[in-house]
Amino acid sequence: MQSASTACDTPPTVTGSRLPGLREAALLLIPAFIMLLSLDALIFRIGPYNKIIEPQSTAGTFEMILRRERAAQREYGDNLVVTFGDSRMAYYPREAAKAERHTGYYLRQAGIAGTDARIWYYMLRDLDPAANRYRAVVIAVNDYDDEDNSYADAVTNDLYLLRFVTARLRLTDIPQFVLSFDGWDKRWKALLGTVLRGYPWQADVQDFLAHPEKRLYDVEHSNQYFPDWTWDYSAGNENLKGLEIDWSTFRITYPPNANEADRHYIEVLAERPIPQEGRTAAFRRLWMGKMIDRYRNSRTKVIFIRLPRGPVVRPDNLVKKLSSSVRDFAARPNVLLANEHAFESLEHPELFRDGLHLNNDGINRFSVMLSDEVARLLGPPAPNWQSLPDHPHTR
């Protein structure tokens, strides 16, 4: 009887001993987590760390462009146009400045290589918080039709995009930003990186602590000369003369001097169509729609342009595209569409340095054509327009 009683008494004793342990752990962990959040916010959210990020990093590039364009707003008049796109939205600001003499509009580049409309939205929001600084916001797309492709999917779901906007995400942005990634593994990492800003900047912090003097020098040097570097940049004159693609078999004839990087981008260009599921359309409606909505009651126009598609253009009948969110946007009163064929004359191997990017000759031509197309859509500039100097970019 005694052993039976002892056996029956054992479970409550064990359970009773575990519950206080869990409570004690929680009482220790909760304050520790709050302290971690507070320290992270003090350093990375409230503090000035975003001003000393490695300038050549993704976040550093974002922050430098933001600072450059905020400064430019003070230097330019009423006919300022800001443009967004990835590395394919390549035009020379110095050529846009020349075109400004006859168009009356000055184009400024706020896009970043390797980004998408999700990143552009956060840039635009902090660049123009009152939604009243620009005559137009230009958004560059590869196609007015919505086409899913593996290259765009890879960019959209790459967590490195988090690093661009870590300093710009507000707590209210977290749910939508986190859910914009596919898969709960990526979403968990995105959540961790948005709640704790120090998480995606670990390597940056370690590098700063190891070489603080060098970092401070690099930041000062970059802030001083970044506008000049971007103003003076020139692409190479390499071209893809000799490139051919047999679209019936997707067989590529590479240019004689194509290197490994050239071949990679050409293979991206020549990718076989994938099943269309509407992912691109949903993404555009969300993030480009948010950019448009910022200017719903503004004088600012949102202009879409279709970029030169490539050195060799794939026939349209190889994939059935399900929708065109860009054309749907055009039904809104503040949205304009550039001529879809405006830049087709640039779609030649001689004007591309790889499968995606124009070379120097192509960019020179595109710069003038883009300026003229924007001016055509906007009409005459404001009456108080005065031509700006040859080299007006902010230092």
PDB file of N, CA, C and O in Angstrom, residues 174-204:
ATOM      1  N   ILE A 174       6.653  46.002 -40.827  1.00  0.00           N
ATOM      2  CA  ILE A 174       7.165  44.646 -40.660  1.00  0.00           C
ATOM      3  C   ILE A 174       6.245  43.573 -41.219  1.00  0.00           C
ATOM      4  O   ILE A 174       6.699  42.707 -41.989  1.00  0.00           O
ATOM      5  N   PRO A 175       4.947  43.539 -40.889  1.00  0.00           N
ATOM      6  CA  PRO A 175       4.116  42.428 -41.386  1.00  0.00           C
ATOM      7  C   PRO A 175       4.123  42.314 -42.909  1.00  0.00           C
ATOM      8  O   PRO A 175       4.342  41.223 -43.453  1.00  0.00           O
ATOM      9  N   GLN A 176       3.886  43.416 -43.605  1.00  0.00           N
ATOM     10  CA  GLN A 176       3.815  43.364 -45.061  1.00  0.00           C
ATOM     11  C   GLN A 176       5.164  43.016 -45.678  1.00  0.00           C
ATOM     12  O   GLN A 176       5.234  42.230 -46.630  1.00  0.00           O
ATOM     13  N   PHE A 177       6.229  43.593 -45.144  1.00  0.00           N
ATOM     14  CA  PHE A 177       7.549  43.309 -45.693  1.00  0.00           C
ATOM     15  C   PHE A 177       7.921  41.848 -45.485  1.00  0.00           C
ATOM     16  O   PHE A 177       8.401  41.176 -46.405  1.00  0.00           O
ATOM     17  N   VAL A 178       7.692  41.323 -44.300  1.00  0.00           N
ATOM     18  CA  VAL A 178       8.043  39.935 -43.993  1.00  0.00           C
ATOM     19  C   VAL A 178       7.261  38.981 -44.876  1.00  0.00           C
ATOM     20  O   VAL A 178       7.804  38.014 -45.441  1.00  0.00           O
ATOM     21  N   LEU A 179       5.973  39.230 -45.057  1.00  0.00           N
ATOM     22  CA  LEU A 179       5.130  38.322 -45.844  1.00  0.00           C
ATOM     23  C   LEU A 179       5.389  38.443 -47.341  1.00  0.00           C
ATOM     24  O   LEU A 179       4.872  37.641 -48.117  1.00  0.00           O
ATOM     25  N   SER A 180       6.202  39.424 -47.760  1.00  0.00           N
ATOM     26  CA  SER A 180       6.506  39.545 -49.183  1.00  0.00           C
ATOM     27  C   SER A 180       7.514  38.502 -49.648  1.00  0.00           C
ATOM     28  O   SER A 180       7.741  38.355 -50.852  1.00  0.00           O
ATOM     29  N   PHE A 181       8.115  37.781 -48.728  1.00  0.00           N
ATOM     30  CA  PHE A 181       9.022  36.686 -49.078  1.00  0.00           C
ATOM     31  C   PHE A 181       8.255  35.366 -49.069  1.00  0.00           C
ATOM     32  O   PHE A 181       7.313  35.189 -48.290  1.00  0.00           O
ATOM     33  N   ASP A 182       8.676  34.449 -49.911  1.00  0.00           N
ATOM     34  CA  ASP A 182       8.046  33.128 -49.978  1.00  0.00           C
ATOM     35  C   ASP A 182       8.731  32.178 -49.001  1.00  0.00           C
ATOM     36  O   ASP A 182       9.961  32.152 -48.918  1.00  0.00           O
ATOM     37  N   GLY A 183       7.923  31.390 -48.294  1.00  0.00           N
ATOM     38  CA  GLY A 183       8.479  30.370 -47.414  1.00  0.00           C
ATOM     39  C   GLY A 183       8.713  30.899 -46.012  1.00  0.00           C
ATOM     40  O   GLY A 183       9.212  32.018 -45.827  1.00  0.00           O
ATOM     41  N   TRP A 184       8.345  30.088 -45.015  1.00  0.00           N
ATOM     42  CA  TRP A 184       8.421  30.552 -43.634  1.00  0.00           C
ATOM     43  C   TRP A 184       9.847  30.656 -43.122  1.00  0.00           C
ATOM     44  O   TRP A 184      10.123  31.429 -42.205  1.00  0.00           O
ATOM     45  N   ASP A 185      10.765  29.915 -43.719  1.00  0.00           N
ATOM     46  CA  ASP A 185      12.163  30.049 -43.315  1.00  0.00           C
ATOM     47  C   ASP A 185      12.673  31.449 -43.639  1.00  0.00           C
ATOM     48  O   ASP A 185      13.290  32.109 -42.796  1.00  0.00           O
ATOM     49  N   LYS A 186      12.408  31.923 -44.867  1.00  0.00           N
ATOM     50  CA  LYS A 186      12.826  33.269 -45.257  1.00  0.00           C
ATOM     51  C   LYS A 186      12.062  34.317 -44.456  1.00  0.00           C
ATOM     52  O   LYS A 186      12.615  35.350 -44.055  1.00  0.00           O
ATOM     53  N   ARG A 187      10.793  34.066 -44.216  1.00  0.00           N
ATOM     54  CA  ARG A 187       9.991  35.038 -43.474  1.00  0.00           C
ATOM     55  C   ARG A 187      10.494  35.176 -42.033  1.00  0.00           C
ATOM     56  O   ARG A 187      10.494  36.280 -41.480  1.00  0.00           O
ATOM     57  N   TRP A 188      10.890  34.067 -41.430  1.00  0.00           N
ATOM     58  CA  TRP A 188      11.410  34.143 -40.072  1.00  0.00           C
ATOM     59  C   TRP A 188      12.693  34.976 -40.038  1.00  0.00           C
ATOM     60  O   TRP A 188      12.879  35.822 -39.159  1.00  0.00           O
ATOM     61  N   LYS A 189      13.580  34.759 -40.990  1.00  0.00           N
ATOM     62  CA  LYS A 189      14.824  35.520 -41.034  1.00  0.00           C
ATOM     63  C   LYS A 189      14.550  37.002 -41.331  1.00  0.00           C
ATOM     64  O   LYS A 189      15.211  37.891 -40.782  1.00  0.00           O
ATOM     65  N   ALA A 190      13.569  37.244 -42.211  1.00  0.00           N
ATOM     66  CA  ALA A 190      13.198  38.632 -42.490  1.00  0.00           C
ATOM     67  C   ALA A 190      12.613  39.292 -41.250  1.00  0.00           C
ATOM     68  O   ALA A 190      12.892  40.461 -40.959  1.00  0.00           O
ATOM     69  N   LEU A 191      11.808  38.553 -40.498  1.00  0.00           N
ATOM     70  CA  LEU A 191      11.239  39.093 -39.265  1.00  0.00           C
ATOM     71  C   LEU A 191      12.338  39.429 -38.258  1.00  0.00           C
ATOM     72  O   LEU A 191      12.337  40.503 -37.646  1.00  0.00           O
ATOM     73  N   LEU A 192      13.281  38.512 -38.108  1.00  0.00           N
ATOM     74  CA  LEU A 192      14.382  38.740 -37.177  1.00  0.00           C
ATOM     75  C   LEU A 192      15.179  39.977 -37.586  1.00  0.00           C
ATOM     76  O   LEU A 192      15.570  40.796 -36.744  1.00  0.00           O
ATOM     77  N   GLY A 193      15.387  40.129 -38.881  1.00  0.00           N
ATOM     78  CA  GLY A 193      16.174  41.257 -39.370  1.00  0.00           C
ATOM     79  C   GLY A 193      15.450  42.584 -39.314  1.00  0.00           C
ATOM     80  O   GLY A 193      16.089  43.637 -39.289  1.00  0.00           O
ATOM     81  N   THR A 194      14.114  42.566 -39.316  1.00  0.00           N
ATOM     82  CA  THR A 194      13.366  43.812 -39.223  1.00  0.00           C
ATOM     83  C   THR A 194      13.132  44.236 -37.780  1.00  0.00           C
ATOM     84  O   THR A 194      13.105  45.432 -37.474  1.00  0.00           O
ATOM     85  N   VAL A 195      12.963  43.271 -36.893  1.00  0.00           N
ATOM     86  CA  VAL A 195      12.776  43.595 -35.478  1.00  0.00           C
ATOM     87  C   VAL A 195      14.103  44.000 -34.846  1.00  0.00           C
ATOM     88  O   VAL A 195      14.191  44.992 -34.128  1.00  0.00           O
ATOM     89  N   LEU A 196      15.151  43.209 -35.130  1.00  0.00           N
ATOM     90  CA  LEU A 196      16.491  43.492 -34.616  1.00  0.00           C
ATOM     91  C   LEU A 196      17.368  43.970 -35.772  1.00  0.00           C
ATOM     92  O   LEU A 196      17.878  43.178 -36.558  1.00  0.00           O
ATOM     93  N   ARG A 197      17.524  45.257 -35.891  1.00  0.00           N
ATOM     94  CA  ARG A 197      18.268  45.797 -37.028  1.00  0.00           C
ATOM     95  C   ARG A 197      19.727  45.359 -37.025  1.00  0.00           C
ATOM     96  O   ARG A 197      20.375  45.298 -38.062  1.00  0.00           O
ATOM     97  N   GLY A 198      20.254  45.074 -35.872  1.00  0.00           N
ATOM     98  CA  GLY A 198      21.644  44.651 -35.812  1.00  0.00           C
ATOM     99  C   GLY A 198      21.889  43.286 -36.424  1.00  0.00           C
ATOM    100  O   GLY A 198      23.029  42.958 -36.766  1.00  0.00           O
ATOM    101  N   TYR A 199      20.825  42.486 -36.592  1.00  0.00           N
ATOM    102  CA  TYR A 199      21.000  41.123 -37.116  1.00  0.00           C
ATOM    103  C   TYR A 199      21.565  41.121 -38.538  1.00  0.00           C
ATOM    104  O   TYR A 199      22.571  40.454 -38.804  1.00  0.00           O
ATOM    105  N   PRO A 200      20.974  41.842 -39.491  1.00  0.00           N
ATOM    106  CA  PRO A 200      21.564  41.818 -40.835  1.00  0.00           C
ATOM    107  C   PRO A 200      22.850  42.629 -40.954  1.00  0.00           C
ATOM    108  O   PRO A 200      23.539  42.545 -41.959  1.00  0.00           O
ATOM    109  N   TRP A 201      23.172  43.420 -39.918  1.00  0.00           N
ATOM    110  CA  TRP A 201      24.373  44.245 -39.971  1.00  0.00           C
ATOM    111  C   TRP A 201      25.512  43.675 -39.124  1.00  0.00           C
ATOM    112  O   TRP A 201      26.466  44.393 -38.801  1.00  0.00           O
ATOM    113  N   GLN A 202      25.427  42.419 -38.764  1.00  0.00           N
ATOM    114  CA  GLN A 202      26.459  41.837 -37.904  1.00  0.00           C
ATOM    115  C   GLN A 202      27.863  41.995 -38.492  1.00  0.00           C
ATOM    116  O   GLN A 202      28.790  42.448 -37.810  1.00  0.00           O
ATOM    117  N   ALA A 203      28.009  41.589 -39.752  1.00  0.00           N
ATOM    118  CA  ALA A 203      29.330  41.658 -40.379  1.00  0.00           C
ATOM    119  C   ALA A 203      29.807  43.100 -40.489  1.00  0.00           C
ATOM    120  O   ALA A 203      30.996  43.394 -40.313  1.00  0.00           O
ATOM    121  N   ASP A 204      28.885  44.018 -40.761  1.00  0.00           N
ATOM    122  CA  ASP A 204      29.233  45.426 -40.887  1.00  0.00           C
ATOM    123  C   ASP A 204      29.739  45.976 -39.551  1.00  0.00           C
ATOM    124  O   ASP A 204      30.736  46.714 -39.509  1.00  0.00           O
TER     125      ASP A 204
END
